[in-house]
Short mmCIF file of C-alpha atoms in Angstrom, two decimals:
data_model
loop_
_atom_site.label_atom_id
_atom_site.label_comp_id
_atom_site.label_asym_id
_atom_site.label_seq_id
_atom_site.Cartn_x
_atom_site.Cartn_y
_atom_site.Cartn_z
CA MET A 245 -158.50 108.63 159.10
CA GLU A 246 -158.09 110.85 156.55
CA HIS A 247 -155.74 111.08 153.56
CA TRP A 248 -153.53 113.98 153.34
CA VAL A 249 -155.05 115.42 150.23
CA TYR A 250 -153.59 117.88 147.56
CA THR A 251 -155.01 119.18 144.29
CA VAL A 252 -154.21 120.58 141.16
CA SER A 253 -155.79 121.59 138.45
CA ILE A 254 -154.74 119.43 134.69
CA LEU A 255 -156.26 120.66 132.02
CA GLY A 256 -158.28 122.75 133.64
CA LYS A 257 -159.79 120.03 135.57
CA SER A 258 -159.01 119.79 139.63
CA VAL A 259 -156.94 116.12 140.13
CA SER A 260 -156.24 114.99 143.22
CA PHE A 261 -153.04 112.58 144.46
CA ASN A 262 -153.89 111.43 148.49
CA VAL A 263 -149.86 112.12 149.62
CA ASP A 264 -149.94 109.93 152.31
CA THR A 265 -149.76 106.93 151.10
CA LEU A 266 -148.56 107.75 147.90
CA ILE A 267 -145.34 108.76 149.84
CA THR A 268 -145.77 104.77 152.33
CA MET A 269 -146.38 103.76 148.25
CA TRP A 270 -142.03 105.23 147.73
CA ALA A 271 -140.56 103.99 150.71
CA SER A 272 -142.39 100.63 150.84
CA MET A 273 -140.96 100.75 147.42
CA LEU A 274 -137.96 101.88 148.46
CA ILE A 275 -137.38 99.11 151.54
CA LEU A 276 -138.43 96.55 148.70
CA ILE A 277 -135.25 97.29 146.96
CA VAL A 278 -132.54 98.62 149.42
CA LEU A 279 -133.71 95.10 150.82
CA ALA A 280 -132.67 93.06 147.23
CA LEU A 281 -129.09 95.49 146.66
CA LEU A 282 -128.91 93.62 150.39
CA THR A 283 -129.99 90.05 150.13
CA THR A 284 -128.37 89.41 146.88
CA ARG A 285 -124.86 91.36 147.53
CA LYS A 286 -122.20 88.72 148.68
CA LEU A 287 -124.28 85.58 147.30
CA THR A 288 -122.27 82.81 149.04
CA MET A 289 -122.97 78.79 148.81
CA VAL A 290 -123.97 78.77 152.72
CA PRO A 291 -126.09 81.41 152.16
CA SER A 292 -126.25 84.07 155.29
CA LYS A 293 -129.32 84.92 157.31
CA LEU A 294 -130.43 86.88 155.01
CA GLN A 295 -129.78 84.90 151.89
CA TYR A 296 -131.98 82.39 153.88
CA VAL A 297 -134.65 84.20 153.89
CA GLY A 298 -134.80 84.53 150.04
CA GLU A 299 -134.07 82.93 148.86
CA ALA A 300 -136.87 80.53 151.39
CA ILE A 301 -139.73 82.98 150.09
CA VAL A 302 -139.03 82.59 146.42
CA LYS A 303 -138.66 78.72 146.55
CA TYR A 304 -142.05 78.97 147.56
CA PHE A 305 -143.81 80.76 145.76
CA ASN A 306 -141.46 79.11 143.14
CA ASP A 307 -143.36 75.79 144.15
CA LEU A 308 -146.57 77.25 144.37
CA ALA A 309 -146.66 78.67 140.95
CA LYS A 310 -144.90 74.79 140.17
CA SER A 311 -148.28 73.27 140.88
CA SER A 312 -150.14 75.55 139.58
CA MET A 313 -149.61 76.52 135.83
CA GLY A 314 -145.76 73.74 135.24
CA ASN A 315 -142.35 74.83 135.55
CA ASP A 316 -142.24 76.45 132.65
CA ASN A 317 -145.11 78.50 133.43
CA ALA A 318 -143.73 79.55 136.88
CA GLN A 319 -140.21 80.36 135.51
CA LYS A 320 -141.79 82.54 133.10
CA HIS A 321 -144.76 84.28 135.93
CA LEU A 322 -142.48 84.17 138.52
CA ALA A 323 -141.23 87.70 138.68
CA ILE A 324 -144.88 89.00 139.32
CA VAL A 325 -145.98 86.82 141.78
CA LEU A 326 -142.68 87.46 143.82
CA THR A 327 -143.02 90.75 143.23
CA LEU A 328 -146.83 91.38 144.61
CA PHE A 329 -146.21 89.67 147.20
CA MET A 330 -143.29 91.74 148.81
CA PHE A 331 -144.80 94.76 147.85
CA ILE A 332 -147.99 94.22 149.77
CA LEU A 333 -146.95 93.03 152.82
CA THR A 334 -144.51 95.78 152.86
CA ALA A 335 -147.10 98.15 151.71
CA ASN A 336 -149.44 97.06 154.27
CA LEU A 337 -146.81 96.11 157.25
CA VAL A 338 -145.43 100.74 157.04
CA GLY A 339 -149.56 101.24 157.30
CA GLN A 340 -148.22 100.20 161.51
CA LEU A 341 -146.71 102.61 164.05
CA PRO A 342 -145.15 104.33 164.31
CA LEU A 343 -146.17 105.90 161.49
CA LYS A 344 -149.97 106.33 163.63
CA LEU A 345 -147.64 108.47 165.89
CA ILE A 346 -146.56 110.96 163.58
CA HIS A 347 -149.41 113.72 163.20
CA LEU A 348 -149.69 115.70 159.89
CA ALA A 349 -151.24 119.03 159.61
CA LYS A 350 -154.06 116.62 157.56
CA GLY A 351 -154.36 113.52 157.51
CA GLU A 352 -151.97 110.36 159.01
CA PHE A 353 -149.56 108.25 157.05
CA ALA A 354 -151.03 105.41 156.32
CA SER A 355 -150.98 102.18 153.80
CA PRO A 356 -150.73 101.82 150.72
CA ASN A 357 -152.83 99.36 150.78
CA ASN A 358 -155.49 101.45 152.45
CA ASP A 359 -156.19 104.14 149.13
CA ILE A 360 -158.19 102.21 147.26
CA ASN A 361 -156.31 103.69 143.93
CA MET A 362 -153.54 101.87 144.26
CA THR A 363 -155.59 98.43 145.55
CA ALA A 364 -157.66 98.98 142.05
CA ALA A 365 -154.83 99.61 140.31
CA MET A 366 -152.90 97.04 141.46
CA ALA A 367 -155.77 94.25 140.50
CA ILE A 368 -155.81 96.09 137.16
CA VAL A 369 -152.74 95.40 136.29
CA VAL A 370 -152.65 91.16 137.08
CA SER A 371 -155.44 91.54 134.90
CA ILE A 372 -154.57 92.97 132.11
CA TYR A 373 -151.98 90.77 132.72
CA TYR A 374 -153.51 87.74 133.09
CA ILE A 375 -155.45 88.17 129.96
CA TYR A 376 -152.37 89.40 127.24
CA TYR A 377 -150.97 85.94 127.96
CA GLY A 378 -154.51 83.73 128.26
CA VAL A 379 -155.04 85.28 125.15
CA LYS A 380 -150.83 85.18 123.23
CA LYS A 381 -151.43 81.36 124.81
CA ASN A 382 -155.04 81.17 122.96
CA GLY A 383 -155.58 83.73 121.49
CA PHE A 384 -158.74 85.42 121.11
CA LYS A 385 -160.43 82.25 121.28
CA PHE A 386 -159.17 82.70 125.54
CA PHE A 387 -161.86 84.76 125.95
CA PHE A 388 -164.83 81.25 124.77
CA LYS A 389 -162.91 78.89 126.76
CA GLY A 390 -165.78 78.65 128.60
CA PHE A 391 -168.32 78.95 126.17
CA SER A 392 -171.24 76.09 125.05
CA ILE A 393 -174.68 76.16 123.81
CA ASP A 394 -175.86 74.23 126.54
CA GLY A 395 -174.00 75.61 129.23
CA ILE A 396 -175.15 79.77 128.47
CA ILE A 397 -174.98 80.17 132.07
CA ILE A 398 -172.13 79.14 132.45
CA THR A 399 -170.69 80.86 129.39
CA LEU A 400 -172.61 83.90 131.05
CA VAL A 401 -170.63 83.57 134.63
CA ASP A 402 -167.17 82.84 132.78
CA THR A 403 -167.65 85.94 131.73
CA LEU A 404 -168.69 88.12 134.30
CA GLU A 405 -165.50 86.73 135.84
CA LEU A 406 -163.05 89.44 133.77
CA PHE A 407 -164.71 92.35 135.08
CA VAL A 408 -165.60 91.08 138.59
CA ARG A 409 -162.44 89.83 139.26
CA PRO A 410 -159.95 92.95 139.40
CA PHE A 411 -163.88 94.72 141.96
CA SER A 412 -162.97 91.68 143.81
CA LEU A 413 -158.79 91.89 144.36
CA ALA A 414 -159.51 95.27 145.46
CA LEU A 415 -162.01 95.52 147.35
CA ARG A 416 -161.08 92.38 149.20
CA LEU A 417 -157.52 94.13 149.90
CA PHE A 418 -158.70 97.36 150.26
CA ALA A 419 -161.62 96.05 152.52
CA ASN A 420 -159.31 94.24 155.54
CA ILE A 421 -156.60 96.00 155.29
CA PHE A 422 -158.17 99.80 156.14
CA ALA A 423 -160.90 98.30 158.99
CA GLY A 424 -157.23 97.07 160.49
CA GLU A 425 -156.01 100.88 160.07
CA VAL A 426 -159.44 102.25 161.10
CA LEU A 427 -159.14 99.46 164.64
CA VAL A 428 -155.19 101.30 165.30
CA ALA A 429 -156.40 104.40 165.20
CA THR A 430 -159.22 104.65 167.58
CA VAL A 431 -157.35 101.81 169.68
CA VAL A 432 -154.83 104.70 170.04
CA SER A 433 -156.76 108.16 170.31
CA LEU A 434 -158.08 106.50 173.59
CA THR A 435 -156.17 104.70 175.15
CA GLY A 436 -152.02 105.73 173.86
CA VAL A 437 -149.99 103.34 172.23
CA LEU A 438 -149.56 101.15 174.82
CA CYS A 439 -152.36 99.06 174.78
CA PRO A 440 -153.14 98.51 171.26
CA ILE A 441 -150.02 96.19 171.03
CA PRO A 442 -152.11 93.22 170.39
CA PHE A 443 -154.11 94.86 167.97
CA MET A 444 -151.61 95.69 166.36
CA LEU A 445 -149.34 92.01 165.97
CA PHE A 446 -152.90 90.88 165.09
CA GLU A 447 -153.29 93.71 161.77
CA VAL A 448 -149.24 91.74 160.94
CA PHE A 449 -150.99 88.77 160.50
CA VAL A 450 -153.49 90.40 158.64
CA ALA A 451 -151.38 91.38 156.80
CA LEU A 452 -149.19 88.40 155.84
CA ILE A 453 -152.87 86.45 155.35
CA GLN A 454 -154.15 89.68 152.69
CA ALA A 455 -151.04 89.58 150.97
CA LEU A 456 -150.53 85.68 150.05
CA VAL A 457 -155.11 86.41 149.34
CA PHE A 458 -154.14 88.32 146.68
CA THR A 459 -151.09 86.48 145.66
CA ILE A 460 -152.85 82.90 145.60
CA LEU A 461 -155.19 84.23 143.96
CA SER A 462 -153.75 86.18 140.90
CA THR A 463 -151.51 83.29 140.93
CA THR A 464 -155.03 81.69 140.26
CA TYR A 465 -156.25 83.60 137.61
CA ILE A 466 -152.85 83.36 135.68
CA SER A 467 -152.83 79.56 135.60
CA LEU A 468 -156.07 79.83 134.25
CA ALA A 469 -155.66 82.16 131.44
CA ILE A 470 -152.75 79.84 130.22
CA GLN A 471 -154.09 77.36 129.94
CA GLU A 472 -155.39 75.37 126.52
CA GLU A 473 -158.68 73.94 128.49
#
């Protein structure tokens, strides 16, 4: 599985872009925008099926955030929590068939999360987000919340976590989606179109689980950052 790489020269430096994942990234965002417009176009007291699904998703993550950080903070941070889940789930699913049947001159279409640059960017955004709100809530003592002379090891571990968390978020999502797409692509190339269907159905399950894991961990990190103790 190779990316469709396009290289340009910027200020005398060669910069490469994975065009296939850029296309599927924008496609994922377009799908979400269209779905959001359709879901909220005609809101009624008796919801349509699409409105009902949208409200159920919002309620689930609102309850998840409330259980972790309280109602007031949940309302403040619900937008990024929902955005993460919906984008990651959509991006994961975009990488499945029928895109696997579209062969490019170089590489093939893949999920945006099949690109470590994409997952790293989201992980860095989440890290900046919770560090910003942690400092905003607690001041710079946020960086020393676990500090104690007796617990120097715990203090070092807590400090290290600030830098380890984005790596773990990025690599976990990337590795799972990459492995799944390699598996499906390999089975397609060996057996044809119909045989990989069981693997694809499993990958749909993996896509949902990985979107949930990334979102729940991000919610937990935000919750820990804004706590006073």
